[in-house]
mmCIF file of C-alpha atoms and ligand atoms in Angstrom:
data_model
loop_
_atom_site.group_PDB
_atom_site.id
_atom_site.type_symbol
_atom_site.label_atom_id
_atom_site.label_comp_id
_atom_site.label_asym_id
_atom_site.label_seq_id
_atom_site.Cartn_x
_atom_site.Cartn_y
_atom_site.Cartn_z
ATOM 1 C CA MET A 1 53.180 -11.524 -97.222
ATOM 2 C CA SER A 2 53.132 -10.741 -93.497
ATOM 3 C CA LYS A 3 49.810 -11.544 -91.850
ATOM 4 C CA ALA A 4 49.354 -7.980 -90.574
ATOM 5 C CA ARG A 5 49.275 -6.656 -94.116
ATOM 6 C CA VAL A 6 46.596 -9.096 -95.202
ATOM 7 C CA ILE A 7 43.033 -7.811 -94.768
ATOM 8 C CA LEU A 8 41.301 -10.560 -96.703
ATOM 9 C CA SER A 9 42.396 -14.096 -97.175
ATOM 10 C CA VAL A 10 40.772 -16.629 -99.493
ATOM 11 C CA GLU A 11 41.965 -20.183 -98.973
ATOM 12 C CA GLN A 12 41.440 -23.181 -101.253
ATOM 13 C CA LEU A 13 38.024 -21.929 -102.241
ATOM 14 C CA SER A 14 35.881 -23.958 -104.639
ATOM 15 C CA LYS A 15 32.278 -23.545 -105.694
ATOM 16 C CA GLN A 16 30.141 -26.030 -107.503
ATOM 17 C CA TYR A 17 26.623 -24.792 -108.278
ATOM 18 C CA SER A 18 23.778 -27.208 -107.619
ATOM 19 C CA GLY A 19 23.567 -28.236 -111.277
ATOM 20 C CA GLY A 20 27.172 -29.467 -110.896
ATOM 21 C CA PHE A 21 28.828 -26.531 -112.653
ATOM 22 C CA GLN A 22 32.271 -25.756 -111.224
ATOM 23 C CA ALA A 23 32.352 -21.946 -111.020
ATOM 24 C CA LEU A 24 35.410 -21.626 -108.755
ATOM 25 C CA ASP A 25 38.308 -24.040 -108.646
ATOM 26 C CA ASP A 26 40.744 -23.885 -105.712
ATOM 27 C CA ILE A 27 41.143 -20.105 -105.415
ATOM 28 C CA ASN A 28 43.907 -18.856 -103.115
ATOM 29 C CA LEU A 29 44.266 -15.106 -102.726
ATOM 30 C CA ASP A 30 45.545 -12.636 -100.129
ATOM 31 C CA ILE A 31 44.441 -9.015 -100.382
ATOM 32 C CA ARG A 32 46.699 -6.362 -98.845
ATOM 33 C CA ARG A 33 45.378 -3.699 -96.539
ATOM 34 C CA GLY A 34 44.836 -0.479 -98.485
ATOM 35 C CA GLU A 35 45.437 -1.753 -101.995
ATOM 36 C CA ILE A 36 43.274 -1.530 -105.098
ATOM 37 C CA PHE A 37 42.997 -5.017 -106.524
ATOM 38 C CA ALA A 38 41.446 -5.638 -109.938
ATOM 39 C CA LEU A 39 39.996 -9.008 -110.812
ATOM 40 C CA LEU A 40 40.137 -9.235 -114.567
ATOM 41 C CA GLY A 41 38.286 -11.883 -116.532
ATOM 42 C CA PRO A 42 35.790 -12.569 -119.316
ATOM 43 C CA ASN A 43 32.044 -13.247 -118.941
ATOM 44 C CA GLY A 44 31.389 -16.300 -116.808
ATOM 45 C CA ALA A 45 34.916 -16.449 -115.372
ATOM 46 C CA GLY A 46 33.620 -16.588 -111.787
ATOM 47 C CA LYS A 47 34.181 -12.996 -110.649
ATOM 48 C CA THR A 48 30.696 -12.375 -109.251
ATOM 49 C CA THR A 49 30.633 -15.855 -107.714
ATOM 50 C CA LEU A 50 33.918 -15.177 -105.906
ATOM 51 C CA ILE A 51 32.628 -11.870 -104.552
ATOM 52 C CA GLY A 52 29.362 -13.566 -103.580
ATOM 53 C CA VAL A 53 31.200 -16.220 -101.579
ATOM 54 C CA ILE A 54 33.430 -13.657 -99.854
ATOM 55 C CA CYS A 55 30.412 -11.536 -98.906
ATOM 56 C CA GLY A 56 28.506 -14.569 -97.653
ATOM 57 C CA LEU A 57 25.795 -14.439 -100.329
ATOM 58 C CA VAL A 58 26.861 -17.687 -101.993
ATOM 59 C CA ASN A 59 27.902 -20.818 -100.085
ATOM 60 C CA ALA A 60 31.316 -22.206 -100.925
ATOM 61 C CA SER A 61 31.626 -25.934 -101.597
ATOM 62 C CA SER A 62 34.999 -25.991 -99.837
ATOM 63 C CA GLY A 63 37.689 -23.674 -98.550
ATOM 64 C CA ARG A 64 37.400 -20.635 -96.314
ATOM 65 C CA VAL A 65 37.470 -16.848 -96.247
ATOM 66 C CA LEU A 66 38.945 -14.682 -93.482
ATOM 67 C CA VAL A 67 37.942 -11.020 -93.396
ATOM 68 C CA ASP A 68 40.402 -9.164 -91.184
ATOM 69 C CA GLY A 69 40.901 -12.432 -89.342
ATOM 70 C CA HIS A 70 37.177 -13.246 -89.020
ATOM 71 C CA ASP A 71 35.814 -16.373 -90.647
ATOM 72 C CA ASN A 72 33.041 -15.231 -92.974
ATOM 73 C CA ILE A 73 30.720 -18.032 -91.869
ATOM 74 C CA SER A 74 31.350 -18.691 -88.173
ATOM 75 C CA GLU A 75 31.855 -14.961 -87.527
ATOM 76 C CA PHE A 76 29.533 -13.682 -90.233
ATOM 77 C CA ARG A 77 28.542 -10.407 -88.543
ATOM 78 C CA GLN A 78 32.089 -9.265 -87.787
ATOM 79 C CA ALA A 79 33.198 -10.227 -91.273
ATOM 80 C CA ARG A 80 30.249 -8.725 -93.147
ATOM 81 C CA GLN A 81 30.362 -5.465 -91.190
ATOM 82 C CA ARG A 82 33.791 -4.723 -92.643
ATOM 83 C CA ILE A 83 32.605 -5.167 -96.211
ATOM 84 C CA GLY A 84 30.770 -2.822 -98.551
ATOM 85 C CA LEU A 85 29.411 -4.347 -101.740
ATOM 86 C CA VAL A 86 28.442 -2.524 -104.916
ATOM 87 C CA PRO A 87 26.640 -5.255 -106.841
ATOM 88 C CA GLN A 88 26.777 -5.786 -110.593
ATOM 89 C CA GLU A 89 23.005 -5.835 -110.956
ATOM 90 C CA LEU A 90 20.875 -2.835 -110.088
ATOM 91 C CA THR A 91 18.222 -3.906 -107.615
ATOM 92 C CA SER A 92 15.409 -1.479 -107.426
ATOM 93 C CA GLU A 93 13.601 0.003 -104.517
ATOM 94 C CA ALA A 94 12.146 2.332 -107.089
ATOM 95 C CA PHE A 95 10.011 4.420 -104.767
ATOM 96 C CA SER A 96 12.435 4.959 -101.907
ATOM 97 C CA LYS A 97 14.222 8.255 -101.586
ATOM 98 C CA VAL A 98 17.973 8.486 -101.945
ATOM 99 C CA TRP A 99 18.575 9.685 -98.371
ATOM 100 C CA ASP A 100 16.322 7.022 -96.852
ATOM 101 C CA THR A 101 17.721 4.092 -98.781
ATOM 102 C CA VAL A 102 21.321 5.038 -97.961
ATOM 103 C CA SER A 103 20.593 5.686 -94.260
ATOM 104 C CA PHE A 104 18.621 2.443 -94.031
ATOM 105 C CA SER A 105 21.581 0.481 -95.420
ATOM 106 C CA ARG A 106 23.727 1.767 -92.568
ATOM 107 C CA GLY A 107 21.138 0.552 -90.066
ATOM 108 C CA LEU A 108 21.221 -2.935 -91.559
ATOM 109 C CA PHE A 109 24.786 -3.278 -90.303
ATOM 110 C CA GLY A 110 23.780 -2.313 -86.781
ATOM 111 C CA LYS A 111 25.540 1.048 -86.931
ATOM 112 C CA PRO A 112 23.944 3.996 -85.104
ATOM 113 C CA PRO A 113 22.618 6.788 -87.344
ATOM 114 C CA ASN A 114 25.266 9.253 -88.490
ATOM 115 C CA PRO A 115 23.730 11.931 -90.725
ATOM 116 C CA GLU A 116 27.091 13.706 -91.122
ATOM 117 C CA HIS A 117 28.608 10.573 -92.605
ATOM 118 C CA ILE A 118 25.671 10.016 -94.952
ATOM 119 C CA GLU A 119 25.886 13.650 -96.067
ATOM 120 C CA ARG A 120 29.618 13.308 -96.727
ATOM 121 C CA VAL A 121 29.055 10.181 -98.803
ATOM 122 C CA LEU A 122 26.225 11.737 -100.836
ATOM 123 C CA ARG A 123 28.230 14.895 -101.474
ATOM 124 C CA SER A 124 31.322 12.938 -102.548
ATOM 125 C CA LEU A 125 29.188 11.123 -105.127
ATOM 126 C CA SER A 126 27.439 14.296 -106.325
ATOM 127 C CA LEU A 127 24.107 12.977 -105.053
ATOM 128 C CA TRP A 128 23.437 15.618 -102.420
ATOM 129 C CA GLU A 129 21.110 17.623 -104.661
ATOM 130 C CA LYS A 130 19.132 14.456 -105.326
ATOM 131 C CA ARG A 131 18.824 13.313 -101.713
ATOM 132 C CA ASN A 132 15.043 13.774 -101.651
ATOM 133 C CA ASN A 133 14.472 12.212 -105.067
ATOM 134 C CA ARG A 134 12.880 8.831 -105.448
ATOM 135 C CA LEU A 135 15.242 6.346 -107.119
ATOM 136 C CA ILE A 136 12.875 5.940 -110.051
ATOM 137 C CA THR A 137 13.515 9.573 -111.004
ATOM 138 C CA LEU A 138 17.309 9.138 -111.277
ATOM 139 C CA SER A 139 19.388 8.391 -114.348
ATOM 140 C CA GLY A 140 21.115 5.014 -114.671
ATOM 141 C CA GLY A 141 24.494 6.481 -113.701
ATOM 142 C CA MET A 142 22.990 8.174 -110.645
ATOM 143 C CA LYS A 143 21.348 4.906 -109.576
ATOM 144 C CA ARG A 144 24.743 3.270 -109.790
ATOM 145 C CA ARG A 145 26.177 5.987 -107.576
ATOM 146 C CA VAL A 146 23.374 5.338 -105.071
ATOM 147 C CA LEU A 147 24.587 1.727 -104.938
ATOM 148 C CA ILE A 148 28.060 3.002 -104.105
ATOM 149 C CA ALA A 149 26.609 5.314 -101.438
ATOM 150 C CA LYS A 150 24.729 2.390 -99.899
ATOM 151 C CA ALA A 151 27.883 0.297 -99.842
ATOM 152 C CA LEU A 152 29.735 3.129 -98.083
ATOM 153 C CA SER A 153 26.954 3.912 -95.624
ATOM 154 C CA HIS A 154 28.354 1.721 -92.851
ATOM 155 C CA GLU A 155 31.988 2.812 -93.275
ATOM 156 C CA PRO A 156 33.430 -0.489 -94.528
ATOM 157 C CA ASP A 157 37.148 -1.237 -94.571
ATOM 158 C CA ILE A 158 36.863 -3.258 -97.768
ATOM 159 C CA LEU A 159 34.802 -2.173 -100.744
ATOM 160 C CA PHE A 160 33.850 -4.550 -103.551
ATOM 161 C CA LEU A 161 32.850 -3.002 -106.861
ATOM 162 C CA ASP A 162 31.481 -5.594 -109.262
ATOM 163 C CA GLU A 163 31.857 -4.186 -112.807
ATOM 164 C CA PRO A 164 31.721 -0.550 -111.714
ATOM 165 C CA SER A 165 31.923 0.825 -115.224
ATOM 166 C CA ALA A 166 29.444 -1.423 -117.024
ATOM 167 C CA GLY A 167 26.906 0.812 -118.732
ATOM 168 C CA VAL A 168 28.501 3.981 -117.433
ATOM 169 C CA ASP A 169 29.590 6.880 -119.639
ATOM 170 C CA VAL A 170 33.178 8.079 -119.868
ATOM 171 C CA GLU A 171 32.627 11.075 -117.621
ATOM 172 C CA LEU A 172 30.951 9.115 -114.840
ATOM 173 C CA ARG A 173 33.646 6.468 -115.134
ATOM 174 C CA ARG A 174 36.267 9.122 -114.464
ATOM 175 C CA ASP A 175 34.246 10.481 -111.527
ATOM 176 C CA MET A 176 33.949 6.987 -110.148
ATOM 177 C CA TRP A 177 37.657 6.338 -110.467
ATOM 178 C CA ALA A 178 38.287 9.593 -108.593
ATOM 179 C CA VAL A 179 35.899 8.512 -105.827
ATOM 180 C CA VAL A 180 37.596 5.117 -105.615
ATOM 181 C CA ARG A 181 41.045 6.702 -105.381
ATOM 182 C CA GLY A 182 39.773 9.057 -102.672
ATOM 183 C CA LEU A 183 38.518 6.073 -100.672
ATOM 184 C CA ARG A 184 41.820 4.320 -101.040
ATOM 185 C CA ASP A 185 43.578 7.476 -99.806
ATOM 186 C CA ARG A 186 41.405 7.233 -96.689
ATOM 187 C CA GLY A 187 42.588 3.667 -96.147
ATOM 188 C CA VAL A 188 39.741 1.666 -97.691
ATOM 189 C CA THR A 189 40.844 -1.515 -99.457
ATOM 190 C CA ILE A 190 39.213 -1.799 -102.891
ATOM 191 C CA ILE A 191 38.505 -4.900 -104.946
ATOM 192 C CA LEU A 192 36.951 -4.339 -108.341
ATOM 193 C CA THR A 193 36.054 -6.645 -111.187
ATOM 194 C CA THR A 194 36.345 -5.643 -114.789
ATOM 195 C CA HIS A 195 36.545 -6.862 -118.376
ATOM 196 C CA TYR A 196 38.692 -3.938 -119.337
ATOM 197 C CA ILE A 197 42.455 -4.087 -119.262
ATOM 198 C CA GLU A 198 42.495 -0.289 -119.470
ATOM 199 C CA GLU A 199 40.459 -0.040 -116.294
ATOM 200 C CA ALA A 200 42.651 -2.505 -114.431
ATOM 201 C CA GLU A 201 45.731 -0.712 -115.708
ATOM 202 C CA GLU A 202 44.425 2.720 -114.762
ATOM 203 C CA MET A 203 43.175 1.825 -111.295
ATOM 204 C CA ALA A 204 44.844 -1.179 -109.766
ATOM 205 C CA ASP A 205 47.942 -1.771 -107.687
ATOM 206 C CA ARG A 206 47.687 -5.490 -108.367
ATOM 207 C CA ILE A 207 45.775 -7.497 -110.918
ATOM 208 C CA GLY A 208 44.403 -11.026 -110.716
ATOM 209 C CA VAL A 209 43.387 -12.786 -113.911
ATOM 210 C CA ILE A 210 40.558 -15.299 -113.599
ATOM 211 C CA ARG A 211 39.177 -17.604 -116.234
ATOM 212 C CA GLY A 212 37.033 -20.721 -116.044
ATOM 213 C CA GLY A 213 36.938 -20.450 -112.244
ATOM 214 C CA LYS A 214 40.730 -20.583 -111.964
ATOM 215 C CA LEU A 215 42.876 -17.724 -110.766
ATOM 216 C CA MET A 216 45.515 -17.846 -113.478
ATOM 217 C CA LEU A 217 47.862 -15.285 -111.992
ATOM 218 C CA VAL A 218 48.160 -12.478 -109.483
ATOM 219 C CA GLU A 219 50.734 -9.869 -110.266
ATOM 220 C CA ASP A 220 51.804 -6.362 -109.500
ATOM 221 C CA LYS A 221 50.252 -4.181 -112.199
ATOM 222 C CA HIS A 222 53.526 -2.842 -113.529
ATOM 223 C CA THR A 223 55.020 -6.320 -113.752
ATOM 224 C CA LEU A 224 51.992 -7.691 -115.568
ATOM 225 C CA MET A 225 51.726 -4.798 -117.982
ATOM 226 C CA SER A 226 55.378 -4.872 -118.851
ATOM 227 C CA LYS A 227 55.152 -8.616 -119.427
ATOM 228 C CA LEU A 228 52.004 -8.513 -121.464
ATOM 229 C CA GLY A 229 50.930 -4.980 -122.185
ATOM 230 C CA THR A 230 52.665 -4.366 -125.440
ATOM 231 C CA LYS A 231 51.240 -2.083 -128.061
ATOM 232 C CA VAL A 232 51.817 -2.085 -131.767
ATOM 233 C CA LEU A 233 52.151 1.102 -133.769
ATOM 234 C CA THR A 234 51.400 0.534 -137.448
ATOM 235 C CA LEU A 235 52.833 3.084 -139.865
ATOM 236 C CA ARG A 236 51.559 3.301 -143.418
ATOM 237 C CA LEU A 237 54.262 4.578 -145.760
ATOM 238 C CA MET A 238 53.904 6.959 -148.727
ATOM 239 C CA ALA A 239 56.315 4.839 -150.772
ATOM 240 C CA PRO A 240 57.227 1.155 -150.317
ATOM 241 C CA LEU A 241 60.534 0.111 -148.794
ATOM 242 C CA THR A 242 62.475 -2.921 -149.908
ATOM 243 C CA THR A 243 64.742 -2.982 -146.878
ATOM 244 C CA LEU A 244 65.003 -1.079 -143.627
ATOM 245 C CA PRO A 245 67.795 1.469 -143.374
ATOM 246 C CA GLU A 246 70.489 0.606 -140.832
ATOM 247 C CA SER A 247 69.712 3.720 -138.829
ATOM 248 C CA LEU A 248 66.471 1.990 -137.745
ATOM 249 C CA ASN A 249 68.166 -1.149 -136.402
ATOM 250 C CA ASP A 250 67.646 -0.090 -132.793
ATOM 251 C CA PHE A 251 63.872 -0.251 -133.117
ATOM 252 C CA ASP A 252 61.711 -3.356 -132.917
ATOM 253 C CA LEU A 253 60.324 -3.007 -136.454
ATOM 254 C CA SER A 254 58.840 -5.365 -138.989
ATOM 255 C CA LEU A 255 58.199 -4.495 -142.602
ATOM 256 C CA SER A 256 55.201 -5.927 -144.462
ATOM 257 C CA GLU A 257 55.710 -7.961 -147.654
ATOM 258 C CA ASP A 258 54.456 -5.175 -149.899
ATOM 259 C CA GLY A 259 56.834 -2.751 -148.177
ATOM 260 C CA PHE A 260 54.036 -0.303 -147.358
ATOM 261 C CA THR A 261 53.583 -0.873 -143.627
ATOM 262 C CA LEU A 262 55.924 -0.865 -140.680
ATOM 263 C CA ASP A 263 54.880 -2.409 -137.353
ATOM 264 C CA TYR A 264 56.589 -1.117 -134.238
ATOM 265 C CA GLY A 265 56.196 -3.021 -130.950
ATOM 266 C CA TYR A 266 56.482 -0.896 -127.815
ATOM 267 C CA ARG A 267 55.433 -0.812 -124.184
ATOM 268 C CA SER A 268 52.378 1.108 -123.102
ATOM 269 C CA THR A 269 53.434 4.341 -121.387
ATOM 270 C CA VAL A 270 50.947 3.997 -118.517
ATOM 271 C CA SER A 271 52.766 0.926 -117.287
ATOM 272 C CA GLN A 272 56.225 2.287 -117.978
ATOM 273 C CA PRO A 273 58.349 3.642 -115.169
ATOM 274 C CA SER A 274 58.530 7.401 -115.708
ATOM 275 C CA ASP A 275 62.275 7.404 -116.386
ATOM 276 C CA THR A 276 62.016 5.219 -119.505
ATOM 277 C CA PRO A 277 62.107 7.321 -122.663
ATOM 278 C CA ASN A 278 59.171 7.007 -125.003
ATOM 279 C CA ASN A 279 60.708 5.668 -128.167
ATOM 280 C CA ILE A 280 57.930 6.650 -130.540
ATOM 281 C CA ALA A 281 59.328 10.162 -130.746
ATOM 282 C CA ALA A 282 62.799 8.765 -131.468
ATOM 283 C CA LEU A 283 61.385 6.444 -134.133
ATOM 284 C CA LEU A 284 59.520 9.243 -135.876
ATOM 285 C CA ALA A 285 62.646 11.387 -135.819
ATOM 286 C CA ALA A 286 64.731 8.546 -137.255
ATOM 287 C CA LEU A 287 62.161 7.982 -140.014
ATOM 288 C CA ALA A 288 62.187 11.672 -140.923
ATOM 289 C CA GLU A 289 65.984 11.602 -140.929
ATOM 290 C CA ALA A 290 65.900 8.654 -143.373
ATOM 291 C CA ASP A 291 63.399 10.530 -145.588
ATOM 292 C CA ILE A 292 60.718 7.926 -145.033
ATOM 293 C CA GLU A 293 57.322 9.590 -145.303
ATOM 294 C CA ILE A 294 54.276 8.371 -143.421
ATOM 295 C CA SER A 295 50.739 8.589 -144.777
ATOM 296 C CA ASP A 296 48.849 7.181 -141.798
ATOM 297 C CA MET A 297 49.314 5.545 -138.414
ATOM 298 C CA ASP A 298 47.359 3.439 -136.003
ATOM 299 C CA THR A 299 48.006 1.830 -132.600
ATOM 300 C CA ARG A 300 46.649 -1.344 -131.102
ATOM 301 C CA GLN A 301 46.932 -2.552 -127.522
ATOM 302 C CA SER A 302 47.151 -6.226 -126.707
ATOM 303 C CA SER A 303 43.617 -7.213 -125.759
ATOM 304 C CA LEU A 304 42.425 -9.308 -122.853
ATOM 305 C CA GLU A 305 42.202 -12.169 -125.329
ATOM 306 C CA ASP A 306 45.872 -11.687 -126.332
ATOM 307 C CA ILE A 307 46.798 -11.740 -122.656
ATOM 308 C CA PHE A 308 44.908 -14.992 -122.121
ATOM 309 C CA ILE A 309 46.498 -16.495 -125.196
ATOM 310 C CA SER A 310 49.979 -15.630 -123.980
ATOM 311 C CA LEU A 311 49.106 -16.968 -120.512
ATOM 312 C CA VAL A 312 47.899 -20.228 -121.952
ATOM 313 C CA LYS A 313 51.072 -20.448 -124.015
ATOM 314 C CA GLU A 314 53.162 -19.856 -120.894
ATOM 315 C CA GLN A 315 51.314 -22.487 -118.864
ATOM 316 C CA PRO A 316 50.669 -25.508 -121.074
HETATM 317 N N1 ATP B 1 23.130 -19.685 -109.451
HETATM 318 C C1 ATP B 1 23.849 -20.300 -110.380
HETATM 319 N N2 ATP B 1 23.602 -21.585 -110.739
HETATM 320 C C2 ATP B 1 24.340 -22.224 -111.667
HETATM 321 N N3 ATP B 1 25.388 -21.647 -112.313
HETATM 322 C C3 ATP B 1 25.684 -20.380 -112.007
HETATM 323 C C4 ATP B 1 24.938 -19.634 -111.042
HETATM 324 N N4 ATP B 1 25.477 -18.378 -110.962
HETATM 325 C C5 ATP B 1 26.492 -18.368 -111.838
HETATM 326 N N5 ATP B 1 26.628 -19.552 -112.476
HETATM 327 C C6 ATP B 1 27.636 -19.897 -113.480
HETATM 328 O O1 ATP B 1 28.923 -19.733 -112.921
HETATM 329 C C7 ATP B 1 29.812 -19.164 -113.881
HETATM 330 C C8 ATP B 1 30.444 -17.916 -113.321
HETATM 331 O O2 ATP B 1 29.459 -16.897 -113.198
HETATM 332 P P1 ATP B 1 29.814 -15.475 -112.608
HETATM 333 O O3 ATP B 1 28.570 -14.687 -112.536
HETATM 334 O O4 ATP B 1 30.593 -15.653 -111.357
HETATM 335 O O5 ATP B 1 30.794 -14.919 -113.745
HETATM 336 P P2 ATP B 1 31.429 -13.466 -113.917
HETATM 337 O O6 ATP B 1 32.902 -13.650 -114.031
HETATM 338 O O7 ATP B 1 30.939 -12.561 -112.861
HETATM 339 O O8 ATP B 1 30.853 -13.042 -115.339
HETATM 340 P P3 ATP B 1 30.406 -11.592 -115.899
HETATM 341 O O9 ATP B 1 31.665 -10.956 -116.363
HETATM 342 O O10 ATP B 1 29.501 -11.941 -117.029
HETATM 343 O O11 ATP B 1 29.715 -10.858 -114.798
HETATM 344 C C9 ATP B 1 28.988 -18.939 -115.145
HETATM 345 O O12 ATP B 1 29.207 -20.009 -116.027
HETATM 346 C C10 ATP B 1 27.553 -18.952 -114.634
HETATM 347 O O13 ATP B 1 26.678 -19.429 -115.623
HETATM 348 MG MG1 MG B 2 29.835 -10.844 -112.865
#
């Protein structure tokens, strides 16, 4: 990748906590200017530690981090100024007011007051009506949005969102995704962590998979999903089949021993290029044509665990 396109560069980064636990193991990662990057991994994988090291909250044991060319230790202020962080944990300044806490955050980065900017941020997060509320009077989802507002208060170029949708309802999650996309459209680079494949698939341009402190792969979302993101459609039949009719040979089908269920493996449509036909419709038509009646159906997406299992299989 050309250096001009790289806004954040993590080089040979390792972290051993004082008890000796190796939380990060030789992480190398370049983030492109303007992309949404999702870091996907299970509990304890090292996601928050990696963000902590990049933001200068956790000391690395070795390696370095360049934020838009600035070393995050020797040029801490320049590096940190470019970063907004929405932490995983809610820290409470329970009695501060929304407007004050967000404006104060801006000041911490040495930026002059800019009430228009703060107003824009609060409006975009539907917090304007609550600007004079004390944090303690807000709902959990609103508090989370205040964290986002704080992170945006100093107009960062890179925004980290650590588990943005943990404990957030479906509606707020959608709102948040819309806000994140809006930021990206204005040129902000976004790095988010998540446990959810669906979230990574919905939001990201590229996905990194981390487990046990190791970055197992970094891949364009579409490439990763088409490699790993298969779904299975299970069809329950009204009457058992002994063999599959030849007219169904084109489909990736397997028939259960009792002849009552058909499994169909297909690619998730979100990750499919738009010109690929969706074969479920064709399959259902072919089944109707062959007079095979269906009593029930169910779909299952390969889980994060399945993805890890196939990764481990690929890389013995
Ligand atoms: N201060 C610390 N001292 C010792 N070990 C730590 C410390 N902080 C984190 N760890 C360990 O490092 C590992 C990675 O933790 P981290 O918080 O980075 O994981 P994570 O990927 O963010 O997990 P989650 O999805 O649960 O948020 C865990 O095993 C954790 O117990
Ligand atoms: Mg975490």
